[in-house]
Amino acid sequence: MFVRWALLLVLGLVSWATAKSSTGDSVLVILEPNLDKDNFSIFFDGLREKGYDLTFRSPKDTHPPVLEHEHAQFSHVILFAPETKIFASDITPQSLVTLLSKNTNLLIALSPKQTPLTSLAPEFSLVLPPPGTPLISHFPERDTPATVIPVNVSSSSPILTQGLAPVWFSGIPFSLQNNPLLVPILNAADKGGEGLWAGSQLGLVTGFHALGGPRVTWVGGVDIFSDEYIQKEVAKGVESGNEQFIADVAAWTFQESLALRIDSVSHRRLNETEPRETYTTNDQLVFSTHISKYNPETAAWEPYSGIDDLQLEFTMLDPHIRTSLPPVPGTPGEYSVTFRAPDRHGVFKFVINHKRKGWTHLQSSTVVPVVPPRHDEYPRFLSAAWPYYVGAISTSLGFFLFSALWLAGDDRESKKTKGSKTE
């Protein structure tokens, strides 16, 4: 009995130590009854090995609920119900949007059939094809149906492992609207054509980075996660890249990878150590921030100095100053810049608004008043006013000189005396 409890304790500690997500490890999997859970065992077992706690339910079940008393019950939700048309009352397009506001991440698989999930996709700037329109490709030549397609993986995506083999895909494509929050992950092969449904214009797996941090990933078909596609060779002796691909997609969706946060911000005047409640126009200001990146291997936030295009704005309605915010050499995670406050008083804000595809959006706003100098803070003489000083001094000197000459040169009395003697 003691050995059994010790083993459970060790397993629990290992599970806790290998917890991966930066937002939590509870996962609700809504699995369609006609999908065999064993056919996705590699994907689900991979999540468990990372330390995730998986809970399964069917789309029509009401327990466990995704929301209870306006609180999200799970950190992540996987919706593998691509053909379900009727869901339980707690799974609606509105409730899924509410989950995002609760910082819950979503992984959603679609199908060629019309379902409530397809009506939600346009809210995320996805344009779906008409029902019953799967992706079809006859290239390259293969012994599989035209709807089962090996798709090359882009090497430019920061989300995916470099050098992945092609992945097997079966499902629907979708067109992407012009939305900066969309994160393309896997696109169809570019085989020519034009218009909305042409080649690489079609998205097959696309992420959506919602404001505030939560992530949504839309997948055109659930089969990409299946054991069959993972074990299926794309060429003789060449395994598909599905296993690593879906692991990378899940890691990004669950905020394991490319997760950043601002730990702190500070501001002060140059050569001072403490911030002021107000600053004066033309002050030399120092702004600093500390940024961390989540490391899923250690399940900890670590200082990160790898951002080379971070910017700071000093704004009052519009940016008055926009400058780079470089990392501080020798201080991991620290970014700092020194600049002169504008010669204008008002209520200003230090603003960081860093948005890059795939990475967590970094946003920070700190309000500070900028006031004119006090009466005893102005310089005694202004160099720009020397012409006025010279003019005032020369006018004064001229007045005194004229007055002296006028008073000293009045000889009317002497002229009268000379006139009376002559008479």
PDB file of N, CA and C in Angstrom, residues 86-145:
ATOM      1  N   ILE A  86     -26.214  19.898 -33.429  1.00  0.00           N
ATOM      2  CA  ILE A  86     -26.914  20.288 -32.205  1.00  0.00           C
ATOM      3  C   ILE A  86     -25.972  20.066 -31.034  1.00  0.00           C
ATOM      4  N   PHE A  87     -25.664  21.139 -30.332  1.00  0.00           N
ATOM      5  CA  PHE A  87     -24.798  21.084 -29.167  1.00  0.00           C
ATOM      6  C   PHE A  87     -25.615  21.319 -27.908  1.00  0.00           C
ATOM      7  N   ALA A  88     -24.991  21.005 -26.779  1.00  0.00           N
ATOM      8  CA  ALA A  88     -25.617  21.322 -25.499  1.00  0.00           C
ATOM      9  C   ALA A  88     -25.738  22.840 -25.358  1.00  0.00           C
ATOM     10  N   SER A  89     -26.555  23.248 -24.404  1.00  0.00           N
ATOM     11  CA  SER A  89     -26.873  24.677 -24.262  1.00  0.00           C
ATOM     12  C   SER A  89     -25.650  25.517 -23.876  1.00  0.00           C
ATOM     13  N   ASP A  90     -24.622  24.887 -23.315  1.00  0.00           N
ATOM     14  CA  ASP A  90     -23.448  25.667 -22.900  1.00  0.00           C
ATOM     15  C   ASP A  90     -22.412  25.808 -24.016  1.00  0.00           C
ATOM     16  N   ILE A  91     -22.695  25.214 -25.183  1.00  0.00           N
ATOM     17  CA  ILE A  91     -21.767  25.325 -26.310  1.00  0.00           C
ATOM     18  C   ILE A  91     -22.502  26.007 -27.463  1.00  0.00           C
ATOM     19  N   THR A  92     -22.345  27.284 -27.532  1.00  0.00           N
ATOM     20  CA  THR A  92     -22.931  28.098 -28.592  1.00  0.00           C
ATOM     21  C   THR A  92     -21.856  29.050 -29.096  1.00  0.00           C
ATOM     22  N   PRO A  93     -22.064  29.637 -30.259  1.00  0.00           N
ATOM     23  CA  PRO A  93     -21.085  30.637 -30.715  1.00  0.00           C
ATOM     24  C   PRO A  93     -20.854  31.744 -29.688  1.00  0.00           C
ATOM     25  N   GLN A  94     -21.928  32.151 -29.012  1.00  0.00           N
ATOM     26  CA  GLN A  94     -21.786  33.211 -28.012  1.00  0.00           C
ATOM     27  C   GLN A  94     -20.959  32.745 -26.817  1.00  0.00           C
ATOM     28  N   SER A  95     -21.195  31.507 -26.368  1.00  0.00           N
ATOM     29  CA  SER A  95     -20.446  31.020 -25.206  1.00  0.00           C
ATOM     30  C   SER A  95     -18.972  30.814 -25.541  1.00  0.00           C
ATOM     31  N   LEU A  96     -18.677  30.427 -26.779  1.00  0.00           N
ATOM     32  CA  LEU A  96     -17.273  30.264 -27.162  1.00  0.00           C
ATOM     33  C   LEU A  96     -16.556  31.604 -27.192  1.00  0.00           C
ATOM     34  N   VAL A  97     -17.252  32.650 -27.650  1.00  0.00           N
ATOM     35  CA  VAL A  97     -16.657  33.986 -27.608  1.00  0.00           C
ATOM     36  C   VAL A  97     -16.464  34.432 -26.166  1.00  0.00           C
ATOM     37  N   THR A  98     -17.410  34.075 -25.301  1.00  0.00           N
ATOM     38  CA  THR A  98     -17.267  34.407 -23.878  1.00  0.00           C
ATOM     39  C   THR A  98     -16.052  33.718 -23.278  1.00  0.00           C
ATOM     40  N   LEU A  99     -15.798  32.477 -23.709  1.00  0.00           N
ATOM     41  CA  LEU A  99     -14.627  31.763 -23.207  1.00  0.00           C
ATOM     42  C   LEU A  99     -13.343  32.520 -23.530  1.00  0.00           C
ATOM     43  N   LEU A 100     -13.297  33.135 -24.693  1.00  0.00           N
ATOM     44  CA  LEU A 100     -12.104  33.902 -25.051  1.00  0.00           C
ATOM     45  C   LEU A 100     -11.905  35.073 -24.097  1.00  0.00           C
ATOM     46  N   SER A 101     -13.005  35.705 -23.706  1.00  0.00           N
ATOM     47  CA  SER A 101     -12.884  36.817 -22.763  1.00  0.00           C
ATOM     48  C   SER A 101     -12.426  36.338 -21.387  1.00  0.00           C
ATOM     49  N   LYS A 102     -12.558  35.034 -21.124  1.00  0.00           N
ATOM     50  CA  LYS A 102     -12.083  34.448 -19.868  1.00  0.00           C
ATOM     51  C   LYS A 102     -10.680  33.857 -20.020  1.00  0.00           C
ATOM     52  N   ASN A 103     -10.020  34.177 -21.135  1.00  0.00           N
ATOM     53  CA  ASN A 103      -8.648  33.717 -21.410  1.00  0.00           C
ATOM     54  C   ASN A 103      -8.563  32.200 -21.585  1.00  0.00           C
ATOM     55  N   THR A 104      -9.601  31.611 -22.165  1.00  0.00           N
ATOM     56  CA  THR A 104      -9.601  30.185 -22.496  1.00  0.00           C
ATOM     57  C   THR A 104      -9.235  30.026 -23.969  1.00  0.00           C
ATOM     58  N   ASN A 105      -8.317  29.119 -24.266  1.00  0.00           N
ATOM     59  CA  ASN A 105      -7.871  28.887 -25.633  1.00  0.00           C
ATOM     60  C   ASN A 105      -8.737  27.826 -26.298  1.00  0.00           C
ATOM     61  N   LEU A 106      -8.930  27.959 -27.606  1.00  0.00           N
ATOM     62  CA  LEU A 106      -9.814  27.064 -28.356  1.00  0.00           C
ATOM     63  C   LEU A 106      -9.070  26.433 -29.528  1.00  0.00           C
ATOM     64  N   LEU A 107      -9.293  25.136 -29.731  1.00  0.00           N
ATOM     65  CA  LEU A 107      -8.808  24.414 -30.905  1.00  0.00           C
ATOM     66  C   LEU A 107     -10.029  23.797 -31.574  1.00  0.00           C
ATOM     67  N   ILE A 108     -10.384  24.299 -32.763  1.00  0.00           N
ATOM     68  CA  ILE A 108     -11.659  23.958 -33.399  1.00  0.00           C
ATOM     69  C   ILE A 108     -11.404  23.300 -34.746  1.00  0.00           C
ATOM     70  N   ALA A 109     -12.016  22.127 -34.946  1.00  0.00           N
ATOM     71  CA  ALA A 109     -11.934  21.408 -36.219  1.00  0.00           C
ATOM     72  C   ALA A 109     -13.253  21.555 -36.968  1.00  0.00           C
ATOM     73  N   LEU A 110     -13.155  21.804 -38.284  1.00  0.00           N
ATOM     74  CA  LEU A 110     -14.323  21.993 -39.131  1.00  0.00           C
ATOM     75  C   LEU A 110     -14.494  20.800 -40.067  1.00  0.00           C
ATOM     76  N   SER A 111     -15.560  20.851 -40.859  1.00  0.00           N
ATOM     77  CA  SER A 111     -15.823  19.809 -41.861  1.00  0.00           C
ATOM     78  C   SER A 111     -16.603  20.444 -43.005  1.00  0.00           C
ATOM     79  N   PRO A 112     -16.804  19.712 -44.117  1.00  0.00           N
ATOM     80  CA  PRO A 112     -17.573  20.286 -45.227  1.00  0.00           C
ATOM     81  C   PRO A 112     -19.047  20.523 -44.901  1.00  0.00           C
ATOM     82  N   LYS A 113     -19.554  19.999 -43.803  1.00  0.00           N
ATOM     83  CA  LYS A 113     -20.964  20.171 -43.464  1.00  0.00           C
ATOM     84  C   LYS A 113     -21.217  21.498 -42.761  1.00  0.00           C
ATOM     85  N   GLN A 114     -22.440  21.991 -42.905  1.00  0.00           N
ATOM     86  CA  GLN A 114     -22.847  23.223 -42.258  1.00  0.00           C
ATOM     87  C   GLN A 114     -23.219  22.935 -40.807  1.00  0.00           C
ATOM     88  N   THR A 115     -22.533  23.592 -39.873  1.00  0.00           N
ATOM     89  CA  THR A 115     -22.777  23.401 -38.445  1.00  0.00           C
ATOM     90  C   THR A 115     -22.730  24.760 -37.749  1.00  0.00           C
ATOM     91  N   PRO A 116     -23.100  24.814 -36.456  1.00  0.00           N
ATOM     92  CA  PRO A 116     -22.973  26.093 -35.733  1.00  0.00           C
ATOM     93  C   PRO A 116     -21.542  26.630 -35.718  1.00  0.00           C
ATOM     94  N   LEU A 117     -20.553  25.748 -35.804  1.00  0.00           N
ATOM     95  CA  LEU A 117     -19.175  26.216 -35.803  1.00  0.00           C
ATOM     96  C   LEU A 117     -18.829  26.954 -37.094  1.00  0.00           C
ATOM     97  N   THR A 118     -19.408  26.519 -38.203  1.00  0.00           N
ATOM     98  CA  THR A 118     -19.142  27.224 -39.463  1.00  0.00           C
ATOM     99  C   THR A 118     -19.759  28.609 -39.463  1.00  0.00           C
ATOM    100  N   SER A 119     -20.840  28.803 -38.713  1.00  0.00           N
ATOM    101  CA  SER A 119     -21.424  30.147 -38.611  1.00  0.00           C
ATOM    102  C   SER A 119     -20.591  31.050 -37.719  1.00  0.00           C
ATOM    103  N   LEU A 120     -19.762  30.463 -36.869  1.00  0.00           N
ATOM    104  CA  LEU A 120     -18.902  31.262 -36.006  1.00  0.00           C
ATOM    105  C   LEU A 120     -17.627  31.703 -36.723  1.00  0.00           C
ATOM    106  N   ALA A 121     -17.183  30.917 -37.700  1.00  0.00           N
ATOM    107  CA  ALA A 121     -15.912  31.197 -38.368  1.00  0.00           C
ATOM    108  C   ALA A 121     -15.838  32.594 -38.977  1.00  0.00           C
ATOM    109  N   PRO A 122     -16.905  33.112 -39.627  1.00  0.00           N
ATOM    110  CA  PRO A 122     -16.795  34.467 -40.190  1.00  0.00           C
ATOM    111  C   PRO A 122     -16.514  35.545 -39.154  1.00  0.00           C
ATOM    112  N   GLU A 123     -16.867  35.300 -37.889  1.00  0.00           N
ATOM    113  CA  GLU A 123     -16.557  36.282 -36.847  1.00  0.00           C
ATOM    114  C   GLU A 123     -15.063  36.393 -36.613  1.00  0.00           C
ATOM    115  N   PHE A 124     -14.312  35.410 -37.093  1.00  0.00           N
ATOM    116  CA  PHE A 124     -12.854  35.421 -36.957  1.00  0.00           C
ATOM    117  C   PHE A 124     -12.183  35.687 -38.302  1.00  0.00           C
ATOM    118  N   SER A 125     -12.921  36.334 -39.199  1.00  0.00           N
ATOM    119  CA  SER A 125     -12.396  36.767 -40.503  1.00  0.00           C
ATOM    120  C   SER A 125     -12.027  35.595 -41.401  1.00  0.00           C
ATOM    121  N   LEU A 126     -12.740  34.474 -41.279  1.00  0.00           N
ATOM    122  CA  LEU A 126     -12.558  33.334 -42.178  1.00  0.00           C
ATOM    123  C   LEU A 126     -13.747  33.247 -43.127  1.00  0.00           C
ATOM    124  N   VAL A 127     -13.463  33.084 -44.393  1.00  0.00           N
ATOM    125  CA  VAL A 127     -14.519  32.927 -45.398  1.00  0.00           C
ATOM    126  C   VAL A 127     -14.528  31.462 -45.819  1.00  0.00           C
ATOM    127  N   LEU A 128     -15.593  30.746 -45.427  1.00  0.00           N
ATOM    128  CA  LEU A 128     -15.673  29.313 -45.726  1.00  0.00           C
ATOM    129  C   LEU A 128     -16.306  29.079 -47.089  1.00  0.00           C
ATOM    130  N   PRO A 129     -15.937  27.979 -47.745  1.00  0.00           N
ATOM    131  CA  PRO A 129     -16.557  27.658 -49.034  1.00  0.00           C
ATOM    132  C   PRO A 129     -17.983  27.163 -48.831  1.00  0.00           C
ATOM    133  N   PRO A 130     -18.749  27.004 -49.894  1.00  0.00           N
ATOM    134  CA  PRO A 130     -20.101  26.452 -49.753  1.00  0.00           C
ATOM    135  C   PRO A 130     -20.058  25.062 -49.125  1.00  0.00           C
ATOM    136  N   PRO A 131     -21.117  24.667 -48.423  1.00  0.00           N
ATOM    137  CA  PRO A 131     -21.131  23.322 -47.814  1.00  0.00           C
ATOM    138  C   PRO A 131     -20.875  22.238 -48.847  1.00  0.00           C
ATOM    139  N   GLY A 132     -20.180  21.195 -48.417  1.00  0.00           N
ATOM    140  CA  GLY A 132     -19.865  20.081 -49.303  1.00  0.00           C
ATOM    141  C   GLY A 132     -18.761  20.387 -50.293  1.00  0.00           C
ATOM    142  N   THR A 133     -17.867  21.327 -49.941  1.00  0.00           N
ATOM    143  CA  THR A 133     -16.781  21.698 -50.852  1.00  0.00           C
ATOM    144  C   THR A 133     -15.442  21.439 -50.170  1.00  0.00           C
ATOM    145  N   PRO A 134     -14.971  20.199 -50.173  1.00  0.00           N
ATOM    146  CA  PRO A 134     -13.662  19.914 -49.556  1.00  0.00           C
ATOM    147  C   PRO A 134     -12.534  20.356 -50.464  1.00  0.00           C
ATOM    148  N   LEU A 135     -11.347  20.409 -49.894  1.00  0.00           N
ATOM    149  CA  LEU A 135     -10.168  20.718 -50.685  1.00  0.00           C
ATOM    150  C   LEU A 135      -9.823  19.516 -51.553  1.00  0.00           C
ATOM    151  N   ILE A 136      -9.580  19.768 -52.836  1.00  0.00           N
ATOM    152  CA  ILE A 136      -9.251  18.711 -53.796  1.00  0.00           C
ATOM    153  C   ILE A 136      -7.966  19.080 -54.513  1.00  0.00           C
ATOM    154  N   SER A 137      -7.070  18.107 -54.646  1.00  0.00           N
ATOM    155  CA  SER A 137      -5.836  18.314 -55.397  1.00  0.00           C
ATOM    156  C   SER A 137      -5.403  16.992 -56.013  1.00  0.00           C
ATOM    157  N   HIS A 138      -5.045  17.040 -57.275  1.00  0.00           N
ATOM    158  CA  HIS A 138      -4.587  15.847 -57.978  1.00  0.00           C
ATOM    159  C   HIS A 138      -3.059  15.789 -58.059  1.00  0.00           C
ATOM    160  N   PHE A 139      -2.407  16.730 -57.416  1.00  0.00           N
ATOM    161  CA  PHE A 139      -0.954  16.781 -57.420  1.00  0.00           C
ATOM    162  C   PHE A 139      -0.458  16.748 -55.975  1.00  0.00           C
ATOM    163  N   PRO A 140       0.643  16.034 -55.729  1.00  0.00           N
ATOM    164  CA  PRO A 140       1.361  15.163 -56.672  1.00  0.00           C
ATOM    165  C   PRO A 140       0.596  13.865 -56.896  1.00  0.00           C
ATOM    166  N   GLU A 141       1.033  13.114 -57.872  1.00  0.00           N
ATOM    167  CA  GLU A 141       0.393  11.831 -58.150  1.00  0.00           C
ATOM    168  C   GLU A 141       0.603  10.883 -56.965  1.00  0.00           C
ATOM    169  N   ARG A 142      -0.469  10.192 -56.583  1.00  0.00           N
ATOM    170  CA  ARG A 142      -0.414   9.322 -55.409  1.00  0.00           C
ATOM    171  C   ARG A 142      -1.551   8.325 -55.511  1.00  0.00           C
ATOM    172  N   ASP A 143      -1.557   7.395 -54.577  1.00  0.00           N
ATOM    173  CA  ASP A 143      -2.582   6.352 -54.599  1.00  0.00           C
ATOM    174  C   ASP A 143      -3.712   6.654 -53.619  1.00  0.00           C
ATOM    175  N   THR A 144      -3.806   7.872 -53.133  1.00  0.00           N
ATOM    176  CA  THR A 144      -4.867   8.261 -52.204  1.00  0.00           C
ATOM    177  C   THR A 144      -5.928   9.045 -52.954  1.00  0.00           C
ATOM    178  N   PRO A 145      -7.131   9.175 -52.381  1.00  0.00           N
ATOM    179  CA  PRO A 145      -8.170   9.996 -53.029  1.00  0.00           C
ATOM    180  C   PRO A 145      -7.712  11.442 -53.190  1.00  0.00           C
TER     181      PRO A 145
END
